[in-house]
Amino acid sequence: MRTLVLLAAFLIGLASPAPAADDVAAAQSVIRSQVEAFGRDDAAAAYSYAAPAIRDIFPQADIFLGMVQRSYAPIYRHKSFEFGEARAADGKIVQQVHIIDADGIPWEALYTLELEPDGSVKISGCVLLKAGQAV
């Protein structure tokens, strides 16, 4: 819960009233590509979208995919996946995603992404809560 509160504060605190359209579009493309890789059980492709800090925690693609299967099942296998509000500022992007899991249960995901020195966008974190769950 503490992480969600910190991420919510980050989302609220972003100075840009209008998201940088290019950064948000790039972030959504990365999230979509990773989710498609999960759907194919393509660990290497899914792992390629993870930020360096995530790759430090999970040093191999198969370890990363196993963590996603266990801890992020609604993202790993879902019925629907729809982008919500986004914010971008200072090389950081926060993207809300509305998810319906394989059992029809609604979830909210809050992704954080970062711009890398090479210009790519990578996923640096994700908080997942059942829709309507109190913080």
XYZ file of C-alpha atoms in Angstrom:
135
model
C 0.000 0.000 0.000
C 2.852 2.357 0.793
C 4.104 1.971 -2.780
C 0.681 2.842 -4.174
C 0.510 5.965 -2.021
C 3.966 7.023 -3.203
C 3.048 6.383 -6.822
C -0.214 8.279 -6.439
C 1.707 11.199 -4.949
C 4.124 11.019 -7.875
C 1.210 11.042 -10.325
C -0.408 14.040 -8.653
C 2.903 15.843 -8.299
C 3.902 15.786 -11.937
C 4.130 19.386 -13.016
C 2.992 19.003 -16.606
C -0.752 19.637 -16.877
C -0.817 18.130 -20.355
C 1.145 14.915 -20.846
C 3.930 14.983 -23.392
C 2.055 13.204 -26.176
C 5.128 11.550 -27.682
C 6.299 10.189 -24.310
C 2.849 8.859 -23.448
C 2.454 7.254 -26.882
C 5.881 5.622 -26.516
C 5.008 4.410 -23.007
C 1.721 2.909 -24.185
C 3.505 1.187 -27.056
C 6.046 -0.342 -24.649
C 3.337 -1.528 -22.235
C 1.274 -2.967 -25.097
C 4.329 -4.733 -26.554
C 5.239 -6.253 -23.200
C 1.672 -7.468 -22.622
C 1.640 -9.019 -26.111
C 4.926 -10.779 -25.285
C 3.330 -12.147 -22.090
C 0.474 -13.482 -24.225
C 2.998 -15.425 -26.336
C 4.984 -16.531 -23.261
C 7.955 -14.783 -24.871
C 10.083 -14.130 -21.787
C 12.964 -12.552 -23.713
C 10.736 -10.019 -25.472
C 8.803 -9.156 -22.296
C 12.061 -8.744 -20.372
C 13.458 -6.396 -23.002
C 10.942 -3.717 -21.928
C 12.050 -3.756 -18.273
C 14.126 -0.864 -16.933
C 17.673 -1.550 -15.704
C 16.615 -1.496 -12.032
C 14.042 -4.236 -12.712
C 16.615 -6.242 -14.647
C 18.969 -5.947 -11.661
C 16.323 -7.509 -9.399
C 15.420 -10.219 -11.928
C 18.693 -11.013 -13.741
C 17.204 -13.501 -16.240
C 14.171 -13.352 -18.510
C 12.686 -16.607 -17.216
C 12.950 -15.426 -13.600
C 11.210 -12.192 -14.576
C 8.424 -14.050 -16.398
C 7.894 -16.372 -13.424
C 7.471 -13.367 -11.134
C 4.906 -11.857 -13.518
C 2.973 -15.127 -13.713
C 2.792 -15.333 -9.901
C 2.407 -11.688 -8.888
C 0.752 -10.037 -11.885
C -1.640 -12.719 -13.165
C -4.325 -10.155 -14.179
C -1.780 -8.522 -16.496
C -0.244 -11.796 -17.638
C -3.621 -13.223 -18.702
C -6.598 -10.910 -19.128
C -9.828 -10.390 -21.057
C -9.383 -6.661 -21.586
C -6.642 -4.110 -21.161
C -7.457 -0.402 -21.644
C -5.266 2.658 -21.115
C -6.512 5.345 -18.752
C -4.994 8.608 -17.595
C -1.306 9.327 -18.139
C 1.189 11.923 -16.986
C 4.677 12.688 -18.261
C 7.356 15.024 -16.929
C 11.120 15.092 -16.571
C 11.732 11.750 -18.292
C 9.160 9.887 -16.171
C 5.788 8.604 -17.323
C 2.927 7.272 -15.220
C 0.214 5.327 -17.046
C -3.022 4.000 -15.578
C -4.462 0.817 -17.111
C -7.934 -0.669 -16.589
C -7.846 -4.473 -16.725
C -10.455 -7.226 -16.657
C -8.726 -10.457 -15.662
C -9.374 -13.928 -17.069
C -12.103 -14.452 -14.419
C -13.891 -11.174 -15.235
C -12.600 -9.298 -12.181
C -11.704 -5.606 -12.725
C -8.236 -4.350 -11.752
C -6.320 -1.085 -11.933
C -2.628 -1.020 -12.785
C -0.388 2.001 -12.377
C 2.735 1.668 -14.502
C 5.802 3.844 -14.119
C 8.189 4.200 -17.018
C 11.400 6.094 -17.614
C 13.258 7.491 -20.572
C 16.645 5.822 -20.938
C 19.853 7.575 -22.067
C 19.560 5.845 -25.465
C 16.104 7.427 -25.974
C 14.112 4.238 -25.332
C 11.294 3.977 -22.802
C 11.402 1.165 -20.229
C 8.966 -0.029 -17.551
C 10.324 0.773 -14.092
C 7.415 -0.486 -11.990
C 3.780 -1.506 -11.766
C 1.310 -1.452 -8.892
C -1.773 -3.638 -9.276
C -4.976 -3.365 -7.220
C -8.471 -4.764 -7.576
C -10.715 -1.989 -8.869
C -12.413 -0.153 -6.014
C -9.937 -1.413 -3.412
C -9.226 1.234 -0.795
C -5.717 2.602 -0.528
